[in-house]
Every structure is written in structure tokens, then in C-alpha cells.
Amino acid sequence: MKRDKDIWVFGDYRNYFRNRVTLQILARATELAARTGGAVCAMVLGDNVDEFAAEYLAHGASRVYVVDDPRLKQYSIETYAFVVSRFAEELQPETLLIGATKFGKEIAPRIAKKLHTGLTADCIDLEIDDRGRLIQTAPSFGGNLIARIITPDHRPQMATIRPGTFQELPHDYAAQGEIVSLALPPDLPEDKIRCITSEHRPSRKQKSEDADIVIAGGRGMGSKGKFKKLFELATLMNAEVGATRPVVYANWIGHDALVGQAGKSIKPKVLLSFGVSGAIQHTAAITGADFIVAVNKNPNATMMKMADVAIVADANQTCLGIIRALKEKIRD
Ligand SMILES: Cc1cc2nc3c(=O)[nH]c(=O)nc-3n(C[C@H](O)[C@H](O)[C@H](O)COP(=O)(O)OP(=O)(O)OC[C@H]3O[C@@H](n4cnc5c(N)ncnc54)[C@H](O)[C@@H]3O)c2cc1C
């Protein structure tokens, strides 16, 4: 049976300028393809999606499969899963990668089921072994283990990848590639779900996995009330707030802010860490930070050893002090 070596990346272009996961996966796919010899292909479905096809070429894809049809304007899980699996059956990519966004987590298992293949969810790394197989690294058993998974017998090898795991390539204005238009399959099943109306509610905040400055708070902030001061500091610094697991479990902030194995990976230019001990489940997700400032009353905390600047002090008082100083600077 013919097996192409191509790596496909599903084009999740919703909220394009903030949702960079497709571009991040494309970047990693180019490195993987350099080892396996296949092409890096993006697959885009929708209505009037040419601009996204061009973006994917500029960010590492050498071929983009485009299914452009007004019937795809309204996203439908059934239709999209049907179309992707149909073309995957026909064109037989070796690998199919999808961002582990809410959308990706919904569609990927359905595609895997239709293709009778395996799926590793929420990967935090992808590599190629010496037999050319995809090693899919993902936290498992609630984050207690890091599993390295291969798909020995079935194709495509499928994985969803956590946003923020890889760094997107710079936009290459000179990039050239192939755009292949595909027609919707004639036997498109009738949708069981009918959308009556939809409303787009853009969120005001940027995502912490894309933010240049992240302020991460841990249990050492002391209380929910004191933790709130980090939001004020974040507003002054145009930063995003992240948190450790105890903080999220104590409901000082929503689960969306969790940084770590069970949450998001971040790669800010500057990470300010307040009252965080530096457990491996947390630090595994901050290795991409360029510069770390940690505040902790314990100079021996792991977080302090990882930091470029370690301030031995009370986390809450230090936060208040920086807020005061920034406000004074703004007034001047
Ligand atoms: C399966 C599993 C998955 C997990 N996943 C995650 C995850 O995704 N993300 C995550 O973060 N954790 C995760 N954890 C939990 C992780 O092991 C740690 O328990 C957690 O990261 C610790 O959070 P913390 O640093 O806020 O709290 P603590 O470990 O309690 O540390 C508090 C720190 O604050 C300092 N401190 C105390 N008071 C002050 C003060 N007044 N001023 C300054 N410093 C002070 C202390 O010296 C200490 O270093 C997971 C654990 C398991 C078992």
C-alpha cells in the first residue's frame, strides 16, 4: 500500500492573529520532515480561505491543500471531520498534526476514529526515531509520567500539540509553494446539527502562551485578595497572569491560567515569578522563558535557582512595591 511521507498540519485559522498554534506546528513539522524526507503540507477548510493558505506557505508549508466552499463557511464538526478523513484516506499522509485547542481536541479524535489510527493528545514534543517513526511526547496519568508514544502499525500517525510548545518560523515573504484545490466530496453527509445563529465574542486578553511578559503567581502570594494585585501589575506591564496548581485549585484564578504539565507551556521574553517553589510539573512548562525574575522568601527554592534575577523578599510586598513604582513613573 502506498504510504506518502508527508506531514500534514491541520489549519486552525480561527482568531488567526492570536491563535498561532498552526504556525508553531508547521515550524516543528519542517524539522521533522528534514529527517523523514516528506513534504510539509497544511490542510485548510472553509469559505474564502486563500489568505490563510498563503500564510501557511510563508510559515513553512511547502504545499497547502485547500477545500474552499461556501458550505464550509459554518464550522460543523461532522462535516470537517468527514472531509479531512476522506482526503487523508485518499492522499495518505504519514503524519497528521492538529493544535490541541478546544477545537482541535474536539475534531482530532473523530478523525482518528474514522481513519482507524491512534492519536496522542496534548503533546509537548515531537521527534523522529531512527526508524523514521514519530515519537509523540505527552504527559500522562495526570502528569505523573511523561510518555513517549509511537504508532507502529497504523497511519497516519496522529497527535494534537499543546499551543506554545514550539516557536513559529518568521514570515518568509519569498516563500514559494504549491496550493492544491480540492473539491468537496460529492457524498458529503447531511449535517445532523443545524446552526440557527452564531455570535463571535472576541476575548480582550491575549493568551499567556503568546505573551511577551508573564507574571506567574504561586501559593506564596498568600491569599486570593493578595493574588489579585498581580492583575493590577499585569495591567501596568501589559502582561498576562499565570499560576501554579495550588493557586488554581484554591480558585484564586481560573484553570486557563495554569502553567505546567497539566496546563500551558509559556515562552515569554520576561517571566516574573512570585511565591512559586519551582516544582518540576511547573518548571517543565517555563523552559522557553528568555529571562526570569523570581521573588521568594526562601533563597533555596528551585525557582530562585532557575532565575536570572532572584529576589529574596515577601512576594506580596514586592508586587505592591513594583506597582507603586510603576504608577509613580507613569505620573512623572
Ligand atoms: C500529577 C501532577 C501534576 C501537576 N501539574 C502541575 C502543573 O501543571 N502546574 C503546577 O504549577 N503544578 C503542578 N503540580 C503541582 C506541583 O507539584 C507543585 O505542588 C506546585 O507547582 C507548587 O505550587 P506553588 O509553588 O505555588 O506552591 P508551593 O510549593 O507551596 O510553594 C510556595 C512557594 O512560595 C514561597 N513563599 C511562601 N510564602 C512566601 C512569601 N510571603 N513571599 C515569598 N515567597 C513565599 C515558598 O518559599 C515556596 O517556595 C502537579 C502535581 C502533580 C502531582
CSV table of C-alpha atoms and ligand atoms in Angstrom, one decimal:
chain,number,residue,atom,x,y,z
A,1,MET,CA,0.0,0.0,0.0
A,2,LYS,CA,1.3,3.4,-0.9
A,3,ARG,CA,2.5,5.5,2.0
A,4,ASP,CA,3.5,9.0,1.4
A,5,LYS,CA,6.0,10.6,3.8
A,6,ASP,CA,4.1,13.8,4.0
A,7,ILE,CA,3.4,15.5,7.3
A,8,TRP,CA,0.0,17.3,7.4
A,9,VAL,CA,-0.8,20.1,9.7
A,10,PHE,CA,-4.5,21.0,10.1
A,11,GLY,CA,-5.0,24.7,9.5
A,12,ASP,CA,-6.8,26.1,12.5
A,13,TYR,CA,-7.1,29.7,11.5
A,14,ARG,CA,-9.8,30.9,13.9
A,15,ASN,CA,-8.7,34.0,15.6
A,16,TYR,CA,-5.7,33.9,13.4
A,17,PHE,CA,-3.6,36.7,14.7
A,18,ARG,CA,-3.7,35.4,18.3
A,19,ASN,CA,-4.1,31.6,17.7
A,20,ARG,CA,-0.6,30.8,16.4
A,21,VAL,CA,-0.7,27.0,17.1
A,22,THR,CA,-0.9,26.0,13.4
A,23,LEU,CA,2.2,28.1,12.7
A,24,GLN,CA,4.1,26.6,15.6
A,25,ILE,CA,3.3,23.1,14.5
A,26,LEU,CA,4.3,23.9,10.9
A,27,ALA,CA,7.7,25.1,12.3
A,28,ARG,CA,8.3,21.8,14.0
A,29,ALA,CA,7.0,19.8,11.0
A,30,THR,CA,9.7,21.4,8.8
A,31,GLU,CA,12.3,20.0,11.2
A,32,LEU,CA,10.7,16.6,11.3
A,33,ALA,CA,10.4,16.5,7.5
A,34,ALA,CA,14.1,17.3,7.2
A,35,ARG,CA,14.7,13.9,8.8
A,36,THR,CA,12.0,11.9,7.1
A,37,GLY,CA,12.1,13.4,3.6
A,38,GLY,CA,8.4,14.1,3.3
A,39,ALA,CA,6.7,17.4,2.4
A,40,VAL,CA,5.1,19.7,5.0
A,41,CYS,CA,1.5,20.2,4.0
A,42,ALA,CA,-1.2,22.3,5.6
A,43,MET,CA,-4.9,21.5,5.1
A,44,VAL,CA,-7.3,24.3,5.1
A,45,LEU,CA,-11.1,24.1,5.0
A,46,GLY,CA,-13.6,26.9,4.9
A,47,ASP,CA,-15.0,29.7,2.7
A,48,ASN,CA,-12.6,32.2,1.2
A,49,VAL,CA,-9.5,30.8,2.9
A,50,ASP,CA,-6.9,31.8,0.3
A,51,GLU,CA,-5.2,34.3,2.6
A,52,PHE,CA,-4.6,31.5,5.2
A,53,ALA,CA,-3.2,29.2,2.5
A,54,ALA,CA,-0.7,32.0,1.7
A,55,GLU,CA,0.2,32.4,5.4
A,56,TYR,CA,0.9,28.7,5.8
A,57,LEU,CA,3.3,28.8,2.8
A,58,ALA,CA,5.0,31.7,4.4
A,59,HIS,CA,5.4,29.8,7.6
A,60,GLY,CA,6.9,26.6,6.5
A,61,ALA,CA,4.4,24.6,4.5
A,62,SER,CA,5.6,23.5,1.0
A,63,ARG,CA,2.1,22.5,-0.1
A,64,VAL,CA,-1.3,23.6,1.1
A,65,TYR,CA,-4.5,21.6,0.4
A,66,VAL,CA,-7.4,23.9,0.2
A,67,VAL,CA,-11.1,22.9,0.4
A,68,ASP,CA,-12.8,26.2,-0.3
A,69,ASP,CA,-16.6,26.0,-0.4
A,70,PRO,CA,-19.4,28.2,0.9
A,71,ARG,CA,-20.8,25.0,2.5
A,72,LEU,CA,-17.8,25.1,4.8
A,73,LYS,CA,-18.4,28.7,6.0
A,74,GLN,CA,-20.2,27.5,9.1
A,75,TYR,CA,-18.0,25.2,11.1
A,76,SER,CA,-19.5,21.7,11.6
A,77,ILE,CA,-17.6,19.1,13.4
A,78,GLU,CA,-19.2,16.3,11.4
A,79,THR,CA,-18.5,17.8,8.0
A,80,TYR,CA,-15.0,18.9,8.8
A,81,ALA,CA,-14.1,15.5,10.3
A,82,PHE,CA,-15.6,13.8,7.3
A,83,VAL,CA,-13.7,15.9,4.8
A,84,VAL,CA,-10.3,15.7,6.5
A,85,SER,CA,-10.5,12.0,6.9
A,86,ARG,CA,-11.7,11.5,3.3
A,87,PHE,CA,-8.7,13.3,1.9
A,88,ALA,CA,-6.3,11.7,4.4
A,89,GLU,CA,-7.6,8.3,3.1
A,90,GLU,CA,-7.0,9.3,-0.5
A,91,LEU,CA,-3.7,11.1,-0.1
A,92,GLN,CA,-2.3,9.0,2.7
A,93,PRO,CA,-0.1,11.4,4.7
A,94,GLU,CA,2.4,9.7,7.1
A,95,THR,CA,1.5,12.1,9.9
A,96,LEU,CA,-1.4,14.4,10.8
A,97,LEU,CA,-0.9,17.0,13.4
A,98,ILE,CA,-3.5,19.3,14.9
A,99,GLY,CA,-3.3,22.0,17.6
A,100,ALA,CA,-4.6,21.0,21.0
A,101,THR,CA,-7.1,23.9,21.1
A,102,LYS,CA,-10.6,23.2,22.2
A,103,PHE,CA,-11.4,22.9,18.6
A,104,GLY,CA,-8.5,20.5,17.9
A,105,LYS,CA,-9.4,18.4,20.9
A,106,GLU,CA,-12.9,18.0,19.5
A,107,ILE,CA,-12.1,17.2,15.9
A,108,ALA,CA,-8.9,15.1,16.2
A,109,PRO,CA,-10.3,12.0,18.0
A,110,ARG,CA,-13.2,11.9,15.4
A,111,ILE,CA,-10.7,11.9,12.5
A,112,ALA,CA,-8.5,9.3,14.2
A,113,LYS,CA,-11.6,7.1,14.7
A,114,LYS,CA,-12.6,7.4,11.1
A,115,LEU,CA,-9.1,6.6,9.9
A,116,HIS,CA,-8.7,3.7,12.4
A,117,THR,CA,-5.5,5.1,13.7
A,118,GLY,CA,-4.1,6.1,17.1
A,119,LEU,CA,-3.9,9.6,18.5
A,120,THR,CA,-1.7,11.1,21.1
A,121,ALA,CA,-3.4,14.1,22.8
A,122,ASP,CA,-1.7,17.2,24.1
A,123,CYS,CA,1.9,16.5,23.0
A,124,ILE,CA,4.7,18.7,24.4
A,125,ASP,CA,7.3,17.4,22.0
A,126,LEU,CA,7.6,15.6,18.7
A,127,GLU,CA,10.7,13.8,17.4
A,128,ILE,CA,11.6,11.2,14.8
A,129,ASP,CA,13.3,8.0,15.9
A,130,ASP,CA,16.0,6.2,13.9
A,131,ARG,CA,13.3,4.2,12.0
A,132,GLY,CA,11.6,7.3,10.9
A,133,ARG,CA,8.7,7.0,13.2
A,134,LEU,CA,7.1,9.9,15.1
A,135,ILE,CA,7.8,10.0,18.8
A,136,GLN,CA,4.9,11.7,20.4
A,137,THR,CA,5.8,13.0,23.9
A,138,ALA,CA,2.8,13.8,26.2
A,139,PRO,CA,2.1,14.0,29.9
A,140,SER,CA,0.0,11.0,31.0
A,141,PHE,CA,-1.5,9.7,34.2
A,142,GLY,CA,-2.5,13.2,35.2
A,143,GLY,CA,1.0,14.5,34.5
A,144,ASN,CA,2.8,11.9,36.8
A,145,LEU,CA,4.5,10.4,33.8
A,146,ILE,CA,5.9,11.8,30.5
A,147,ALA,CA,5.0,9.2,27.9
A,148,ARG,CA,6.9,8.8,24.6
A,149,ILE,CA,4.4,7.2,22.2
A,150,ILE,CA,4.8,5.7,18.7
A,151,THR,CA,2.2,4.5,16.3
A,152,PRO,CA,3.8,1.3,15.0
A,153,ASP,CA,1.2,-0.2,12.7
A,154,HIS,CA,-1.4,2.4,11.7
A,155,ARG,CA,-1.2,5.6,9.5
A,156,PRO,CA,-1.4,8.5,9.7
A,157,GLN,CA,0.4,9.0,13.0
A,158,MET,CA,-1.8,11.5,14.7
A,159,ALA,CA,-1.1,13.9,17.5
A,160,THR,CA,-2.6,17.1,18.9
A,161,ILE,CA,0.1,19.6,20.1
A,162,ARG,CA,-0.3,21.9,23.0
A,163,PRO,CA,-0.2,25.6,22.0
A,164,GLY,CA,3.0,27.4,22.9
A,165,THR,CA,5.1,24.2,22.6
A,166,PHE,CA,7.0,25.2,19.5
A,167,GLN,CA,8.3,28.6,18.1
A,168,GLU,CA,6.7,29.7,14.8
A,169,LEU,CA,9.1,30.5,12.0
A,170,PRO,CA,9.4,34.1,10.9
A,171,HIS,CA,7.1,35.1,8.0
A,172,ASP,CA,9.1,34.3,4.8
A,173,TYR,CA,7.9,36.8,2.1
A,174,ALA,CA,9.8,35.0,-0.6
A,175,ALA,CA,8.4,31.5,0.2
A,176,GLN,CA,7.1,29.6,-2.7
A,177,GLY,CA,4.9,26.5,-2.6
A,178,GLU,CA,2.1,24.6,-4.1
A,179,ILE,CA,-1.6,25.3,-3.5
A,180,VAL,CA,-3.8,22.3,-4.3
A,181,SER,CA,-7.5,22.9,-4.6
A,182,LEU,CA,-9.7,20.0,-3.6
A,183,ALA,CA,-13.4,19.8,-4.3
A,184,LEU,CA,-15.8,18.8,-1.5
A,185,PRO,CA,-16.6,15.1,-1.8
A,186,PRO,CA,-19.9,14.6,-3.5
A,187,ASP,CA,-21.1,12.2,-0.8
A,188,LEU,CA,-20.9,14.8,1.9
A,189,PRO,CA,-23.3,13.5,4.6
A,190,GLU,CA,-26.1,15.7,5.7
A,191,ASP,CA,-25.4,17.5,8.9
A,192,LYS,CA,-27.3,16.3,11.9
A,193,ILE,CA,-26.7,19.7,13.6
A,194,ARG,CA,-28.3,22.8,12.3
A,195,CYS,CA,-26.8,26.1,13.4
A,196,ILE,CA,-29.5,28.8,13.7
A,197,THR,CA,-27.4,31.7,14.8
A,198,SER,CA,-23.8,32.3,15.9
A,199,GLU,CA,-22.0,35.2,17.6
A,200,HIS,CA,-18.3,35.9,17.8
A,201,ARG,CA,-17.1,37.2,21.1
A,202,PRO,CA,-13.5,38.2,20.8
A,203,SER,CA,-11.7,37.9,24.1
A,204,ARG,CA,-9.9,41.0,25.2
A,205,LYS,CA,-6.9,39.3,26.7
A,206,GLN,CA,-4.0,37.9,24.8
A,207,LYS,CA,-3.1,34.3,25.6
A,208,SER,CA,-0.4,33.7,28.2
A,209,GLU,CA,1.4,31.2,25.9
A,210,ASP,CA,1.9,34.0,23.4
A,211,ALA,CA,2.6,36.9,25.8
A,212,ASP,CA,5.9,38.7,25.9
A,213,ILE,CA,5.6,39.2,29.7
A,214,VAL,CA,4.0,36.7,32.0
A,215,ILE,CA,3.6,37.2,35.7
A,216,ALA,CA,3.2,33.8,37.4
A,217,GLY,CA,1.9,33.7,41.0
A,218,GLY,CA,2.2,30.8,43.4
A,219,ARG,CA,0.9,29.9,46.8
A,220,GLY,CA,3.5,32.2,48.3
A,221,MET,CA,1.3,35.2,47.3
A,222,GLY,CA,-0.7,34.3,50.5
A,223,SER,CA,-4.4,34.7,49.7
A,224,LYS,CA,-6.9,35.3,46.9
A,225,GLY,CA,-7.0,39.0,47.8
A,226,LYS,CA,-3.3,39.4,47.6
A,227,PHE,CA,-3.0,37.4,44.4
A,228,LYS,CA,-5.4,39.9,42.8
A,229,LYS,CA,-2.7,42.5,43.0
A,230,LEU,CA,-0.9,40.6,40.3
A,231,PHE,CA,-3.7,41.5,37.9
A,232,GLU,CA,-3.1,45.2,38.6
A,233,LEU,CA,0.6,44.7,38.0
A,234,ALA,CA,-0.1,42.8,34.8
A,235,THR,CA,-2.3,45.7,33.5
A,236,LEU,CA,0.5,48.2,34.2
A,237,MET,CA,3.1,46.0,32.4
A,238,ASN,CA,0.8,44.8,29.6
A,239,ALA,CA,1.4,41.3,30.8
A,240,GLU,CA,-0.6,38.1,31.3
A,241,VAL,CA,-1.1,36.3,34.6
A,242,GLY,CA,-0.2,32.6,35.0
A,243,ALA,CA,-0.5,30.5,38.1
A,244,THR,CA,0.6,27.3,39.8
A,245,ARG,CA,-1.7,24.4,40.5
A,246,PRO,CA,-2.4,25.1,44.2
A,247,VAL,CA,-3.5,28.6,43.2
A,248,VAL,CA,-5.8,27.3,40.6
A,249,TYR,CA,-7.2,24.7,42.9
A,250,ALA,CA,-7.8,27.4,45.6
A,251,ASN,CA,-9.8,29.2,43.0
A,252,TRP,CA,-7.7,32.4,43.1
A,253,ILE,CA,-7.7,32.3,39.3
A,254,GLY,CA,-9.3,30.1,36.6
A,255,HIS,CA,-7.8,26.9,35.2
A,256,ASP,CA,-7.0,28.7,32.0
A,257,ALA,CA,-4.1,30.4,33.8
A,258,LEU,CA,-2.4,27.1,34.9
A,259,VAL,CA,1.2,26.9,33.8
A,260,GLY,CA,2.7,23.5,33.9
A,261,GLN,CA,2.4,19.9,32.8
A,262,ALA,CA,-1.3,20.0,33.4
A,263,GLY,CA,-1.7,23.4,31.9
A,264,LYS,CA,0.0,25.7,29.4
A,265,SER,CA,3.6,25.9,28.3
A,266,ILE,CA,4.8,29.5,28.1
A,267,LYS,CA,7.8,31.2,26.4
A,268,PRO,CA,7.7,34.9,27.4
A,269,LYS,CA,10.6,37.3,27.0
A,270,VAL,CA,10.3,38.0,30.7
A,271,LEU,CA,8.8,35.9,33.4
A,272,LEU,CA,8.1,37.4,36.8
A,273,SER,CA,7.5,34.6,39.3
A,274,PHE,CA,6.0,35.5,42.7
A,275,GLY,CA,6.0,32.9,45.5
A,276,VAL,CA,6.5,29.9,43.3
A,277,SER,CA,8.6,27.0,44.7
A,278,GLY,CA,9.6,25.6,41.2
A,279,ALA,CA,8.2,22.1,41.2
A,280,ILE,CA,9.1,20.1,38.1
A,281,GLN,CA,5.5,20.0,37.0
A,282,HIS,CA,5.6,23.8,36.8
A,283,THR,CA,9.1,24.4,35.6
A,284,ALA,CA,8.8,21.9,32.7
A,285,ALA,CA,6.5,24.5,31.1
A,286,ILE,CA,8.6,27.6,31.5
A,287,THR,CA,11.9,26.4,29.9
A,288,GLY,CA,11.2,28.7,26.9
A,289,ALA,CA,11.3,31.9,29.0
A,290,ASP,CA,14.1,34.1,28.0
A,291,PHE,CA,14.6,36.0,31.3
A,292,ILE,CA,13.3,35.0,34.7
A,293,VAL,CA,12.9,37.2,37.8
A,294,ALA,CA,11.8,35.2,40.9
A,295,VAL,CA,10.6,36.5,44.2
A,296,ASN,CA,10.6,34.1,47.1
A,297,LYS,CA,11.3,34.3,50.8
A,298,ASN,CA,13.3,31.1,50.5
A,299,PRO,CA,16.6,31.6,48.7
A,300,ASN,CA,17.0,27.9,48.2
A,301,ALA,CA,13.7,27.4,46.3
A,302,THR,CA,14.2,25.7,42.9
A,303,MET,CA,12.5,28.7,41.2
A,304,MET,CA,15.2,31.0,42.7
A,305,LYS,CA,18.0,28.8,41.3
A,306,MET,CA,16.4,28.9,37.8
A,307,ALA,CA,16.0,32.6,37.9
A,308,ASP,CA,18.3,35.2,36.2
A,309,VAL,CA,17.5,37.6,39.0
A,310,ALA,CA,16.4,36.1,42.4
A,311,ILE,CA,14.9,38.5,44.9
A,312,VAL,CA,14.7,37.2,48.5
A,313,ALA,CA,11.6,39.0,49.8
A,314,ASP,CA,8.0,38.8,50.5
A,315,ALA,CA,6.1,38.2,47.2
A,316,ASN,CA,3.1,40.3,48.1
A,317,GLN,CA,5.1,43.3,49.4
A,318,THR,CA,7.4,43.2,46.3
A,319,CYS,CA,4.4,43.2,44.0
A,320,LEU,CA,2.9,46.2,45.8
A,321,GLY,CA,6.3,47.9,45.6
A,322,ILE,CA,6.6,47.4,41.8
A,323,ILE,CA,3.0,48.6,41.3
A,324,ARG,CA,3.8,51.8,43.3
A,325,ALA,CA,7.0,52.4,41.4
A,326,LEU,CA,5.3,52.0,38.0
A,327,LYS,CA,2.4,54.3,39.0
A,328,GLU,CA,4.9,56.9,40.1
A,329,LYS,CA,6.8,56.6,36.8
A,330,ILE,CA,3.5,57.0,34.8
A,331,ARG,CA,2.6,60.1,36.8
A,332,ASP,CA,6.1,61.7,36.2
B,1,LIG,C1,0.3,15.0,38.6
B,1,LIG,C2,0.7,16.3,38.9
B,1,LIG,C3,0.5,17.4,38.0
B,1,LIG,C4,0.9,18.7,38.4
B,1,LIG,N1,0.8,19.7,37.5
B,1,LIG,C5,1.1,20.9,37.8
B,1,LIG,C6,1.0,22.0,36.9
B,1,LIG,O1,0.7,21.8,35.7
B,1,LIG,N2,1.4,23.2,37.3
B,1,LIG,C7,1.8,23.5,38.6
B,1,LIG,O2,2.2,24.6,38.9
B,1,LIG,N3,1.9,22.5,39.5
B,1,LIG,C8,1.5,21.2,39.1
B,1,LIG,N4,1.6,20.2,40.1
B,1,LIG,C9,1.9,20.6,41.5
B,1,LIG,C10,3.3,20.8,41.7
B,1,LIG,O3,3.9,19.6,42.1
B,1,LIG,C11,3.5,21.8,42.9
B,1,LIG,O4,2.8,21.3,44.0
B,1,LIG,C12,3.1,23.2,42.6
B,1,LIG,O5,3.7,23.7,41.4
B,1,LIG,C13,3.5,24.1,43.7
B,1,LIG,O6,2.9,25.3,43.6
B,1,LIG,P1,3.5,26.6,44.4
B,1,LIG,O7,4.9,26.8,44.0
B,1,LIG,O8,2.5,27.7,44.2
B,1,LIG,O9,3.3,26.2,45.9
B,1,LIG,P2,4.4,25.7,47.0
B,1,LIG,O10,5.1,24.5,46.6
B,1,LIG,O11,3.6,25.7,48.3
B,1,LIG,O12,5.4,26.9,47.1
B,1,LIG,C14,5.2,28.2,47.6
B,1,LIG,C15,6.4,29.0,47.5
B,1,LIG,O13,6.2,30.3,47.9
B,1,LIG,C16,7.2,30.6,48.8
B,1,LIG,N5,6.6,31.6,49.8
B,1,LIG,C17,5.8,31.3,50.8
B,1,LIG,N6,5.4,32.5,51.4
B,1,LIG,C18,6.0,33.5,50.7
B,1,LIG,C19,6.1,34.9,50.8
B,1,LIG,N7,5.3,35.5,51.8
B,1,LIG,N8,6.8,35.6,50.0
B,1,LIG,C20,7.6,35.0,49.0
B,1,LIG,N9,7.6,33.6,48.9
B,1,LIG,C21,6.8,32.9,49.7
B,1,LIG,C22,7.7,29.4,49.5
B,1,LIG,O14,9.1,29.5,49.9
B,1,LIG,C23,7.6,28.4,48.3
B,1,LIG,O15,8.8,28.3,47.6
B,1,LIG,C24,1.3,18.9,39.7
B,1,LIG,C25,1.4,17.9,40.6
B,1,LIG,C26,1.1,16.6,40.2
B,1,LIG,C27,1.3,15.5,41.2
